[in-house]
Short mmCIF file of C-alpha atoms and ligand atoms in Angstrom, two decimals:
data_model
loop_
_atom_site.label_atom_id
_atom_site.label_comp_id
_atom_site.label_asym_id
_atom_site.label_seq_id
_atom_site.Cartn_x
_atom_site.Cartn_y
_atom_site.Cartn_z
CA MET A 1 -28.04 4.96 70.93
CA LYS A 2 -28.36 7.94 73.19
CA ILE A 3 -30.88 10.54 72.19
CA VAL A 4 -30.70 13.50 74.53
CA GLY A 5 -31.22 17.20 74.70
CA TRP A 6 -33.57 18.43 72.06
CA PHE A 7 -36.80 17.20 73.60
CA TYR A 8 -35.97 18.74 76.95
CA PHE A 9 -35.16 22.03 75.33
CA THR A 10 -38.56 22.02 73.66
CA GLY A 11 -40.24 21.49 77.02
CA ILE A 12 -38.17 24.10 78.81
CA SER A 13 -38.72 26.74 76.19
CA LEU A 14 -42.51 26.27 76.28
CA TRP A 15 -42.60 26.64 80.05
CA SER A 16 -40.48 29.76 79.88
CA VAL A 17 -42.95 31.21 77.36
CA LYS A 18 -45.51 30.95 80.13
CA GLU A 19 -43.36 32.82 82.56
CA VAL A 20 -42.58 35.56 80.10
CA PHE A 21 -46.09 36.21 78.90
CA MET A 22 -47.91 35.17 82.05
CA ILE A 23 -50.42 33.17 80.03
CA SER A 24 -52.82 30.85 81.74
CA ARG A 25 -52.13 27.16 82.17
CA LYS A 26 -55.13 26.22 79.98
CA ILE A 27 -53.90 28.32 77.07
CA LEU A 28 -50.44 26.89 77.47
CA ILE A 29 -51.74 23.35 77.29
CA VAL A 30 -53.63 24.19 74.09
CA ILE A 31 -50.40 25.64 72.64
CA ILE A 32 -48.48 22.50 73.56
CA ILE A 33 -51.12 20.22 72.02
CA LEU A 34 -51.28 22.29 68.85
CA SER A 35 -47.52 22.33 68.52
CA ILE A 36 -47.52 18.54 68.91
CA PHE A 37 -49.84 18.06 65.97
CA VAL A 38 -48.64 20.86 63.79
CA ASN A 39 -44.90 20.76 63.69
CA CYS A 40 -43.24 18.26 65.94
CA GLY A 41 -41.36 15.48 64.23
CA LYS A 42 -42.63 13.32 61.40
CA SER A 43 -46.00 11.67 61.33
CA ARG A 44 -46.92 8.18 60.21
CA SER A 45 -48.59 7.94 56.84
CA LYS A 46 -51.78 5.93 56.31
CA GLU A 47 -50.71 5.13 52.75
CA TYR A 48 -48.31 2.31 51.80
CA ILE A 49 -47.79 3.18 48.20
CA SER A 50 -48.10 6.40 46.15
CA ALA A 51 -51.09 6.89 43.79
CA HIS A 52 -52.92 3.67 43.03
CA LYS A 53 -53.32 4.12 39.30
CA ILE A 54 -50.97 4.30 36.36
CA ASN A 55 -51.93 5.47 32.88
CA GLY A 56 -50.29 3.01 30.57
CA THR A 57 -47.04 1.09 30.91
CA ILE A 58 -44.21 2.56 32.99
CA GLY A 59 -40.91 2.59 31.11
CA PHE A 60 -37.30 3.42 31.97
CA PRO A 61 -34.42 5.12 30.15
CA LYS A 62 -32.51 2.99 27.63
CA ASP A 63 -29.18 3.36 29.44
CA PHE A 64 -30.65 2.49 32.85
CA LEU A 65 -28.58 -0.12 34.72
CA TRP A 66 -30.52 -3.18 35.86
CA GLY A 67 -28.65 -5.57 38.05
CA THR A 68 -28.46 -7.81 41.05
CA ALA A 69 -26.07 -7.38 43.97
CA THR A 70 -23.97 -9.81 45.99
CA ALA A 71 -21.02 -9.65 48.39
CA ALA A 72 -17.96 -11.94 48.46
CA GLU A 73 -18.34 -13.10 52.06
CA GLN A 74 -21.95 -14.13 51.41
CA ILE A 75 -21.42 -16.26 48.31
CA GLU A 76 -17.71 -17.20 48.07
CA SER A 77 -15.30 -19.28 50.08
CA THR A 78 -13.26 -16.82 52.18
CA PRO A 79 -11.11 -18.93 54.54
CA ASP A 80 -8.95 -16.02 55.73
CA SER A 81 -11.59 -13.45 56.60
CA ASN A 82 -12.57 -12.22 60.05
CA TRP A 83 -16.13 -13.28 59.31
CA PHE A 84 -15.00 -16.79 58.56
CA GLU A 85 -13.15 -16.89 61.88
CA PHE A 86 -16.46 -15.97 63.56
CA ILE A 87 -18.35 -18.58 61.53
CA VAL A 88 -15.89 -21.31 62.56
CA ASP A 89 -16.18 -20.30 66.22
CA ALA A 90 -19.98 -20.29 66.08
CA TYR A 91 -19.99 -23.67 64.32
CA LYS A 92 -17.51 -25.38 66.66
CA ASN A 93 -19.12 -24.03 69.81
CA LYS A 94 -22.68 -24.55 68.59
CA LYS A 95 -23.66 -20.89 68.91
CA PHE A 96 -26.73 -21.20 66.72
CA LEU A 97 -29.32 -19.14 68.55
CA THR A 98 -31.37 -16.14 67.63
CA ILE A 99 -33.63 -13.98 69.81
CA SER A 100 -36.53 -13.82 67.36
CA PRO A 101 -36.76 -13.64 63.57
CA GLY A 102 -34.60 -10.75 62.44
CA GLU A 103 -33.17 -10.18 65.91
CA ALA A 104 -29.77 -11.82 66.16
CA LYS A 105 -28.22 -13.06 69.39
CA PRO A 106 -24.76 -11.53 69.94
CA GLY A 107 -21.96 -13.96 69.07
CA HIS A 108 -24.37 -16.43 67.42
CA ILE A 109 -25.30 -17.38 63.88
CA ASN A 110 -28.91 -18.43 63.42
CA SER A 111 -29.40 -22.20 62.83
CA LEU A 112 -25.91 -22.69 61.42
CA GLY A 113 -26.00 -26.28 62.72
CA ASN A 114 -28.72 -27.14 60.17
CA TYR A 115 -26.16 -26.94 57.37
CA PRO A 116 -23.30 -29.30 56.59
CA TRP A 117 -19.70 -28.08 56.89
CA GLU A 118 -19.25 -28.10 53.10
CA VAL A 119 -22.05 -25.51 52.70
CA ILE A 120 -20.59 -23.38 55.46
CA ARG A 121 -17.16 -23.56 53.85
CA VAL A 122 -18.11 -22.69 50.28
CA LYS A 123 -21.38 -20.78 50.97
CA THR A 124 -23.15 -20.97 47.60
CA ASN A 125 -20.32 -22.62 45.64
CA HIS A 126 -20.14 -19.48 43.47
CA ASP A 127 -16.35 -20.00 43.18
CA GLU A 128 -17.05 -23.10 41.10
CA VAL A 129 -20.24 -22.11 39.29
CA PHE A 130 -19.83 -18.37 38.70
CA LYS A 131 -20.25 -18.92 34.95
CA GLU A 132 -23.65 -20.47 35.52
CA ASP A 133 -24.58 -17.57 37.82
CA ILE A 134 -23.53 -15.02 35.21
CA SER A 135 -25.53 -16.89 32.56
CA LEU A 136 -28.58 -16.63 34.81
CA MET A 137 -28.04 -12.85 34.96
CA LYS A 138 -27.92 -12.75 31.19
CA GLU A 139 -31.09 -14.81 30.93
CA MET A 140 -32.85 -12.29 33.13
CA GLY A 141 -31.79 -9.49 30.80
CA LEU A 142 -29.51 -7.76 33.33
CA ASN A 143 -26.90 -5.32 32.07
CA SER A 144 -24.95 -4.80 35.30
CA TYR A 145 -23.76 -6.77 38.34
CA ARG A 146 -22.72 -5.48 41.75
CA PHE A 147 -20.26 -7.74 43.60
CA SER A 148 -17.39 -7.22 46.03
CA PHE A 149 -13.68 -7.97 45.89
CA ALA A 150 -12.63 -9.92 49.01
CA TRP A 151 -9.73 -8.13 50.72
CA ASP A 152 -8.80 -11.37 52.53
CA ARG A 153 -8.47 -13.25 49.23
CA PHE A 154 -6.03 -10.63 47.93
CA PHE A 155 -4.00 -10.46 51.15
CA PRO A 156 -4.65 -13.59 53.22
CA LYS A 157 -1.55 -12.93 55.39
CA GLU A 158 -0.25 -9.76 56.97
CA GLY A 159 2.75 -8.09 55.35
CA MET A 160 2.49 -9.65 51.86
CA ASN A 161 4.16 -7.44 49.26
CA GLU A 162 2.06 -8.62 46.37
CA PRO A 163 -1.54 -9.86 46.25
CA ASP A 164 -2.18 -13.58 45.99
CA PRO A 165 -2.11 -14.46 42.26
CA LYS A 166 -4.96 -16.94 42.85
CA ALA A 167 -7.26 -14.09 43.83
CA ILE A 168 -6.31 -12.06 40.76
CA ALA A 169 -6.85 -15.05 38.49
CA TYR A 170 -10.26 -15.79 40.05
CA TYR A 171 -11.65 -12.26 39.71
CA LYS A 172 -10.13 -11.94 36.20
CA LYS A 173 -12.25 -14.89 35.11
CA ILE A 174 -15.35 -13.28 36.59
CA ILE A 175 -14.71 -9.93 34.91
CA GLU A 176 -14.00 -11.64 31.56
CA GLU A 177 -17.21 -13.61 31.79
CA LEU A 178 -19.19 -10.43 32.55
CA LYS A 179 -17.53 -8.65 29.65
CA GLU A 180 -18.38 -11.45 27.29
CA LYS A 181 -22.02 -11.26 28.36
CA ASN A 182 -22.10 -7.45 28.15
CA ILE A 183 -22.78 -7.04 31.84
CA LYS A 184 -21.19 -3.98 33.40
CA PRO A 185 -19.34 -4.67 36.66
CA SER A 186 -20.00 -2.50 39.71
CA ALA A 187 -17.51 -3.35 42.44
CA THR A 188 -17.62 -2.84 46.20
CA LEU A 189 -14.38 -2.57 48.15
CA PHE A 190 -15.53 -2.98 51.75
CA HIS A 191 -18.66 -5.05 52.35
CA PHE A 192 -18.46 -5.81 56.10
CA SER A 193 -15.68 -8.37 55.90
CA SER A 194 -11.86 -8.02 56.01
CA PRO A 195 -8.80 -10.26 56.59
CA ALA A 196 -8.61 -11.96 60.01
CA TRP A 197 -5.06 -10.60 60.53
CA PHE A 198 -6.37 -7.02 60.36
CA TRP A 199 -8.12 -7.71 63.68
CA LYS A 200 -5.09 -8.93 65.62
CA GLU A 201 -4.08 -6.27 68.13
CA LYS A 202 -1.32 -3.91 67.09
CA ASN A 203 -0.16 -1.35 69.67
CA GLY A 204 -3.32 -2.04 71.64
CA LYS A 205 -5.66 -1.37 68.69
CA ARG A 206 -7.31 -3.62 66.12
CA GLY A 207 -9.17 -3.35 62.85
CA TRP A 208 -10.20 0.14 61.78
CA GLU A 209 -8.73 1.64 64.94
CA ARG A 210 -5.18 0.47 64.12
CA GLU A 211 -2.80 3.30 63.27
CA ASP A 212 -1.98 1.66 59.94
CA ALA A 213 -5.60 0.79 59.04
CA ILE A 214 -5.90 3.22 56.12
CA GLN A 215 -2.44 2.30 54.86
CA GLN A 216 -3.39 -1.42 54.88
CA PHE A 217 -6.73 -0.80 53.16
CA SER A 218 -4.96 1.34 50.55
CA ILE A 219 -2.54 -1.49 49.74
CA PHE A 220 -5.55 -3.67 48.97
CA VAL A 221 -7.35 -0.99 46.93
CA LYS A 222 -4.20 -0.24 44.91
CA ALA A 223 -3.87 -3.94 44.07
CA VAL A 224 -7.51 -4.11 42.98
CA VAL A 225 -7.31 -0.95 40.90
CA LYS A 226 -4.00 -1.92 39.30
CA ASN A 227 -5.47 -5.22 38.13
CA PHE A 228 -9.08 -4.27 37.45
CA GLY A 229 -9.19 -0.48 37.17
CA LYS A 230 -9.50 -0.57 33.41
CA ASP A 231 -12.43 -2.95 33.23
CA VAL A 232 -14.28 -1.69 36.29
CA THR A 233 -15.32 1.96 36.21
CA HIS A 234 -18.18 1.82 38.70
CA TRP A 235 -17.07 1.66 42.34
CA CYS A 236 -18.71 1.51 45.73
CA THR A 237 -16.07 2.14 48.39
CA LEU A 238 -18.11 1.23 51.49
CA ASN A 239 -21.23 -0.84 51.99
CA GLU A 240 -23.61 0.41 54.68
CA PRO A 241 -21.00 1.92 57.02
CA MET A 242 -23.53 2.65 59.78
CA VAL A 243 -24.78 -0.95 59.80
CA PHE A 244 -21.17 -2.08 60.06
CA VAL A 245 -20.65 0.23 63.05
CA ALA A 246 -23.96 -0.49 64.79
CA ALA A 247 -23.98 -4.27 64.30
CA GLY A 248 -20.24 -4.75 64.85
CA TYR A 249 -19.32 -2.25 67.55
CA MET A 250 -22.58 -1.46 69.37
CA GLN A 251 -24.78 -4.56 69.26
CA GLY A 252 -22.11 -7.29 69.05
CA VAL A 253 -23.93 -9.27 66.37
CA HIS A 254 -21.30 -8.90 63.63
CA PRO A 255 -17.52 -9.02 64.04
CA PRO A 256 -15.71 -7.50 65.86
CA LEU A 257 -18.58 -8.53 68.21
CA GLU A 258 -18.16 -5.53 70.48
CA MET A 259 -20.77 -3.81 72.62
CA ARG A 260 -20.02 -0.16 73.10
CA PRO A 261 -23.50 1.14 73.82
CA ASP A 262 -22.77 4.83 73.44
CA VAL A 263 -22.21 6.28 69.97
CA ALA A 264 -19.52 8.56 71.45
CA GLU A 265 -17.34 5.43 71.81
CA VAL A 266 -17.43 4.57 68.12
CA THR A 267 -16.76 7.95 66.55
CA GLN A 268 -13.14 7.04 65.75
CA VAL A 269 -14.31 3.99 63.80
CA ILE A 270 -16.63 6.19 61.76
CA VAL A 271 -13.78 8.62 61.13
CA ALA A 272 -11.50 5.76 60.01
CA ILE A 273 -13.95 4.40 57.48
CA LEU A 274 -14.56 7.87 56.08
CA LYS A 275 -10.79 8.19 55.66
CA ALA A 276 -10.77 4.77 53.97
CA HIS A 277 -13.32 6.13 51.49
CA VAL A 278 -11.12 9.16 50.73
CA ALA A 279 -8.07 6.93 50.20
CA ALA A 280 -9.97 4.64 47.80
CA TYR A 281 -11.53 7.61 45.98
CA ASN A 282 -8.09 9.12 45.35
CA ILE A 283 -6.53 5.84 44.22
CA ILE A 284 -9.32 5.30 41.67
CA LYS A 285 -9.19 8.92 40.44
CA ASP A 286 -5.37 8.77 40.05
CA ASN A 287 -5.75 5.63 37.99
CA ASP A 288 -8.41 7.33 35.88
CA LYS A 289 -5.98 10.17 35.10
CA LEU A 290 -3.33 7.68 34.11
CA LEU A 291 -5.68 5.81 31.77
CA GLY A 292 -7.62 8.86 30.54
CA GLN A 293 -11.00 7.53 31.73
CA LYS A 294 -13.76 8.57 34.11
CA SER A 295 -14.96 6.21 36.82
CA GLU A 296 -17.93 6.78 39.08
CA VAL A 297 -17.11 6.45 42.77
CA GLY A 298 -19.59 6.48 45.64
CA PHE A 299 -20.62 4.53 48.71
CA THR A 300 -23.95 3.05 49.71
CA GLN A 301 -26.02 3.81 52.79
CA HIS A 302 -28.54 1.53 54.52
CA THR A 303 -31.78 3.48 54.74
CA ARG A 304 -35.08 2.85 56.47
CA ASP A 305 -38.03 5.14 56.76
CA PHE A 306 -38.10 5.73 60.53
CA GLU A 307 -41.64 6.47 61.67
CA PRO A 308 -43.43 6.92 65.00
CA TYR A 309 -45.00 3.73 66.38
CA ARG A 310 -47.87 5.83 67.73
CA ASN A 311 -48.72 8.81 65.62
CA TYR A 312 -50.19 10.72 68.55
CA ALA A 313 -47.05 10.41 70.66
CA ILE A 314 -44.91 13.49 70.14
CA LEU A 315 -41.85 11.82 71.59
CA ASP A 316 -42.13 8.88 69.15
CA ARG A 317 -42.15 11.41 66.31
CA ILE A 318 -39.27 13.45 67.58
CA ILE A 319 -37.08 10.45 68.31
CA ALA A 320 -37.89 8.92 64.90
CA ASP A 321 -36.51 12.12 63.34
CA ARG A 322 -33.43 12.11 65.55
CA ILE A 323 -32.63 8.49 64.78
CA GLU A 324 -33.02 9.03 61.07
CA GLN A 325 -30.55 11.91 61.31
CA ALA A 326 -28.05 9.90 63.36
CA PHE A 327 -28.33 6.63 61.44
CA ILE A 328 -28.72 7.87 57.87
CA TRP A 329 -27.86 11.52 57.34
CA ASP A 330 -24.94 12.29 59.69
CA PHE A 331 -22.59 10.12 57.65
CA ILE A 332 -23.70 11.48 54.27
CA ASP A 333 -23.72 15.08 55.55
CA ALA A 334 -19.98 14.68 56.20
CA PHE A 335 -19.38 14.50 52.43
CA LYS A 336 -21.16 17.80 51.98
CA THR A 337 -19.29 19.68 54.67
CA GLY A 338 -16.00 17.76 54.85
CA LYS A 339 -16.59 17.35 58.56
CA LEU A 340 -18.12 14.48 60.55
CA LYS A 341 -20.60 15.70 63.16
CA VAL A 342 -22.16 12.98 65.26
CA SER A 343 -25.70 13.79 66.42
CA ASN A 344 -26.41 13.74 70.13
CA THR A 345 -22.73 14.10 70.96
CA SER A 346 -20.41 17.09 70.76
CA PHE A 347 -18.15 15.19 68.34
CA GLU A 348 -16.90 17.04 65.27
CA GLU A 349 -13.90 16.25 63.11
CA GLU A 350 -12.67 17.56 59.80
CA ILE A 351 -11.70 14.76 57.36
CA PRO A 352 -9.17 15.98 54.79
CA GLY A 353 -10.23 15.32 51.20
CA LEU A 354 -13.75 14.16 52.12
CA LYS A 355 -15.73 17.15 50.89
CA ASP A 356 -17.32 16.42 47.50
CA SER A 357 -15.57 13.04 47.15
CA LEU A 358 -18.77 11.39 45.89
CA ASP A 359 -19.81 11.05 42.26
CA TYR A 360 -23.07 9.39 43.26
CA LEU A 361 -24.96 8.30 46.33
CA GLY A 362 -25.83 4.62 46.76
CA ILE A 363 -29.12 3.84 48.50
CA ASN A 364 -30.01 0.46 50.02
CA TYR A 365 -33.64 0.32 51.14
CA TYR A 366 -35.50 -2.42 53.01
CA GLY A 367 -38.64 -0.88 54.54
CA ARG A 368 -39.61 1.00 57.66
CA PHE A 369 -38.84 0.89 61.36
CA TYR A 370 -41.14 2.22 64.06
CA ILE A 371 -39.90 4.11 67.08
CA GLU A 372 -41.69 3.75 70.41
CA SER A 373 -40.45 6.15 73.04
CA ASN A 374 -40.60 5.99 76.80
CA ILE A 375 -41.64 9.34 78.20
CA LEU A 376 -40.08 8.55 81.58
CA ASN A 377 -36.75 7.71 79.99
CA PRO A 378 -36.34 9.20 76.51
CA THR A 379 -32.99 7.49 75.95
CA LYS A 380 -34.66 4.08 76.30
CA PHE A 381 -36.78 3.86 73.18
CA LYS A 382 -37.78 0.72 71.28
CA VAL A 383 -37.25 0.09 67.57
CA HIS A 384 -40.02 -2.13 66.16
CA MET A 385 -39.52 -3.91 62.86
CA ASN A 386 -43.28 -4.14 62.31
CA ASP A 387 -46.61 -3.21 63.83
CA PRO A 388 -48.83 -6.20 64.68
CA GLY A 389 -51.81 -3.84 64.89
CA ASP A 390 -51.51 -2.93 61.22
CA LYS A 391 -53.57 -5.35 59.13
CA PHE A 392 -52.24 -4.22 55.75
CA GLU A 393 -48.60 -4.47 56.65
CA ARG A 394 -46.50 -6.82 54.52
CA ILE A 395 -43.91 -8.65 56.63
CA ASN A 396 -41.02 -10.81 55.43
CA ASN A 397 -39.31 -13.88 56.94
CA LEU A 398 -37.13 -11.60 59.11
CA ALA A 399 -40.21 -9.76 60.44
CA TRP A 400 -39.29 -6.61 58.51
CA ALA A 401 -42.22 -4.42 57.47
CA HIS A 402 -42.11 -3.46 53.82
CA TYR A 403 -43.17 0.04 52.93
CA PRO A 404 -42.92 1.05 49.26
CA LEU A 405 -43.91 4.68 49.88
CA GLY A 406 -40.93 5.02 52.23
CA PHE A 407 -38.65 4.24 49.27
CA TYR A 408 -40.07 7.28 47.46
CA ASN A 409 -39.63 9.36 50.63
CA ILE A 410 -35.99 8.34 51.08
CA LEU A 411 -35.12 8.86 47.41
CA THR A 412 -36.65 12.31 47.19
CA LYS A 413 -35.18 13.37 50.52
CA SER A 414 -31.72 12.12 49.52
CA TYR A 415 -31.83 14.12 46.32
CA GLN A 416 -33.15 17.26 48.00
CA ARG A 417 -30.33 17.06 50.54
CA TYR A 418 -27.34 16.18 48.33
CA ARG A 419 -28.25 16.82 44.67
CA LEU A 420 -26.22 13.79 43.59
CA PRO A 421 -27.11 11.09 41.06
CA ILE A 422 -28.42 8.00 42.82
CA TYR A 423 -27.95 4.27 42.32
CA ILE A 424 -30.17 1.85 44.20
CA LEU A 425 -27.47 -0.63 45.15
CA GLU A 426 -29.77 -2.90 47.20
CA ASN A 427 -33.49 -3.52 47.59
CA GLY A 428 -35.16 -6.87 48.16
CA THR A 429 -36.60 -9.20 50.75
CA ALA A 430 -36.24 -12.49 52.60
CA ASP A 431 -38.89 -14.78 51.14
CA SER A 432 -38.10 -18.48 51.11
CA ALA A 433 -41.23 -19.59 49.24
CA ASP A 434 -40.75 -21.11 45.79
CA ASP A 435 -43.73 -19.09 44.63
CA ASP A 436 -42.27 -15.98 46.20
CA ILE A 437 -45.30 -13.67 46.11
CA LEU A 438 -43.81 -11.20 48.59
CA ARG A 439 -40.63 -10.77 46.53
CA GLN A 440 -42.68 -10.28 43.35
CA GLU A 441 -44.68 -7.61 45.11
CA ILE A 442 -41.55 -5.91 46.46
CA LEU A 443 -40.09 -5.78 42.96
CA VAL A 444 -43.15 -4.28 41.33
CA THR A 445 -44.08 -1.79 44.04
CA HIS A 446 -40.55 -0.58 44.73
CA ILE A 447 -39.61 -0.20 41.09
CA TYR A 448 -42.85 1.72 40.72
CA GLU A 449 -41.90 4.08 43.59
CA MET A 450 -38.45 4.51 42.04
CA TRP A 451 -40.08 5.48 38.75
CA HIS A 452 -42.34 7.88 40.60
CA ALA A 453 -39.29 9.55 42.20
CA MET A 454 -37.58 9.75 38.78
CA ASN A 455 -40.56 11.13 36.93
CA ASP A 456 -42.50 13.29 39.34
CA ALA A 457 -39.72 14.46 41.63
CA LYS A 458 -37.01 14.39 38.91
CA VAL A 459 -34.58 12.40 41.03
CA PRO A 460 -31.69 11.31 38.76
CA ILE A 461 -31.66 7.57 39.48
CA LYS A 462 -29.28 5.69 37.19
CA GLY A 463 -29.58 2.07 38.20
CA TYR A 464 -31.39 -0.51 40.33
CA TYR A 465 -29.68 -3.60 41.76
CA HIS A 466 -31.90 -6.19 43.38
CA TRP A 467 -30.59 -7.90 46.50
CA SER A 468 -29.87 -10.61 45.70
CA LEU A 469 -29.07 -12.79 42.71
CA ILE A 470 -29.02 -16.04 44.69
CA ASP A 471 -29.82 -17.18 48.23
CA ASN A 472 -26.71 -16.63 50.31
CA PHE A 473 -25.11 -16.44 53.73
CA GLU A 474 -27.11 -13.73 55.45
CA TRP A 475 -24.59 -12.77 58.18
CA ALA A 476 -25.91 -13.42 61.71
CA GLU A 477 -29.08 -14.88 60.17
CA GLY A 478 -26.98 -17.67 58.64
CA PHE A 479 -28.46 -19.47 55.65
CA GLU A 480 -32.05 -19.24 56.88
CA ALA A 481 -33.08 -15.90 55.33
CA LYS A 482 -33.40 -16.38 51.58
CA PHE A 483 -32.95 -13.25 49.51
CA GLY A 484 -32.39 -14.84 46.07
CA LEU A 485 -34.27 -14.29 42.85
CA ILE A 486 -32.66 -17.68 42.30
CA LYS A 487 -33.00 -20.40 44.94
CA VAL A 488 -29.87 -22.32 45.98
CA ASP A 489 -30.73 -25.90 46.88
CA TYR A 490 -28.20 -26.59 49.64
CA LYS A 491 -29.36 -30.21 49.89
CA ASN A 492 -28.87 -30.86 46.22
CA ASN A 493 -25.33 -29.85 45.30
CA PHE A 494 -26.08 -26.09 45.33
CA LYS A 495 -28.46 -26.46 42.41
CA ARG A 496 -29.83 -23.11 41.16
CA GLU A 497 -33.60 -22.85 40.62
CA LYS A 498 -35.29 -19.70 39.37
CA ARG A 499 -38.01 -18.31 41.59
CA LYS A 500 -41.02 -16.71 39.93
CA SER A 501 -39.78 -13.23 40.78
CA ALA A 502 -36.80 -13.74 38.41
CA ASP A 503 -39.30 -13.84 35.52
CA ILE A 504 -41.18 -10.80 36.82
CA TYR A 505 -37.89 -8.87 37.04
CA LYS A 506 -37.05 -9.89 33.48
CA SER A 507 -40.42 -8.76 32.20
CA ILE A 508 -40.09 -5.37 33.97
CA ILE A 509 -36.64 -4.88 32.41
CA GLN A 510 -37.94 -5.77 28.96
CA ASN A 511 -41.43 -4.27 29.00
CA GLY A 512 -41.65 -1.94 31.98
CA ILE A 513 -44.49 -2.17 34.49
CA THR A 514 -47.79 -2.76 32.76
CA PRO A 515 -51.04 -1.56 34.38
CA GLU A 516 -52.06 -5.22 34.88
CA LEU A 517 -48.83 -6.07 36.69
CA PHE A 518 -49.13 -2.94 38.79
CA GLU A 519 -52.77 -3.59 39.76
CA LYS A 520 -52.05 -7.19 40.69
CA TYR A 521 -49.43 -6.26 43.28
CA ALA A 522 -50.25 -2.69 44.33
CA GLY A 523 -53.85 -3.84 44.75
CA LEU A 524 -52.76 -5.82 47.80
CA TYR A 525 -52.48 -2.55 49.71
CA LYS A 526 -56.08 -1.50 49.10
C1 BGC B 1 -26.37 -5.84 53.33
C2 BGC B 1 -26.38 -7.20 52.70
C3 BGC B 1 -27.47 -8.03 53.34
C4 BGC B 1 -28.80 -7.38 53.02
C5 BGC B 1 -30.01 -8.12 53.56
C6 BGC B 1 -27.73 -5.28 53.60
O1 BGC B 1 -27.78 -4.79 54.90
O2 BGC B 1 -25.57 -4.96 52.60
O3 BGC B 1 -25.12 -7.75 52.83
O4 BGC B 1 -27.45 -9.36 52.97
O5 BGC B 1 -28.83 -6.09 53.56
O6 BGC B 1 -30.00 -8.12 54.92
#
């Protein structure tokens, strides 16, 4: 990502101050140093979690939605998707490498060769055992479930007039099962994956850059809404659009495996997915009018608390701010103004129908990233997933640094900026241990920070969905990173086994967070 401009302007304006007022060099240096510590960029907090004490048990509103989240491509068999095409290529050509934990190698899927073809083909076997999976949700006391409809299952071939009846029948069974168990469905329409045919070149363009992209996506959404728009009234149009763009078009680690290093070269993709949101929003709202009902429609953004690697380095602080704006807020700002403005470029485009087309904001949160700048070349900064010098830091199997306080920061900031109700549509960790202490800690400390945002900062948070229900196919990380409250035993016919965190989640849903539970896990940060 290119970060230019602002820093230089700061420097230039300070030196011109000198010329104007003829102040001495010593005084000027003092001014610069003071300005560094007083108001430049964000600083890195020494705390990991908000206050360390709670008075009594923390409870949540009665109508709060508690769920887990999944995505079709990660748990189902999706033979006609673009992701599956990539998986087959990686498998056949033995592209199994990774650079380091959490850092994927472009065009590769981590350790895919360690798994038999049957696992790769059916992922978690959810297609066959979805009833068992839904029963596990019920056992945990969940009242909602976020999943995605697979576009490629509805329209496996280009130009089909009607969706594949097999797809409709499959998702009907899932929705019926959820209904029977009193679990409210929350459905995502675009979660990274799409039909392989959508990526064949048409007039020199493919995927979201095709001229008919929005028309094709709308055909899928209309089919979903026609069949399920009465039973599903909670919709997430797009999952983590900026991750899709960065991983797929800039870093080449997700399909379409492209490497366009400059954000200016991907602006049209961002525009297209914003238009896809507007199309889906309108289709759902038209259906609501027809049926006399009110659905909630939003999208979900991947958030991280971006912080300076070195607190004393002004450039680390400034760039951390700039990246946060470009990666998180630019996209959401577009819904406020109706216009996409891409930071660090001169790009601006009005998107018809976008303004105010959000009933809620979805937040996915997985911890913090540190920015280390290079003063000699400010566009070449490093993004660290953790800080080896920090002895309290909690790190997961993908080397991500967890940071509960950052969750509070992101939630309060999101509400201050947009004043929309919020759903946490993802939060969790990769912890493969059977006694998954890190996941237990993530659950307790993050739900605590969410409560803190709801109670002290009055952020209207309406639901929390843990990522994920079961271990699954973690994109370029393959099957190695385990995010499940429930373990999937790939060596033993996909057997489901509850991890300890599933019981902790259940007890929080039923009893809230007791002071003992809080002390046990928050105490780790002391
Ligand atoms: C995605 C999920 C993914 C999870 C853990 C999110 O970026 O929406 O599909 O599995 O994070 O990496």
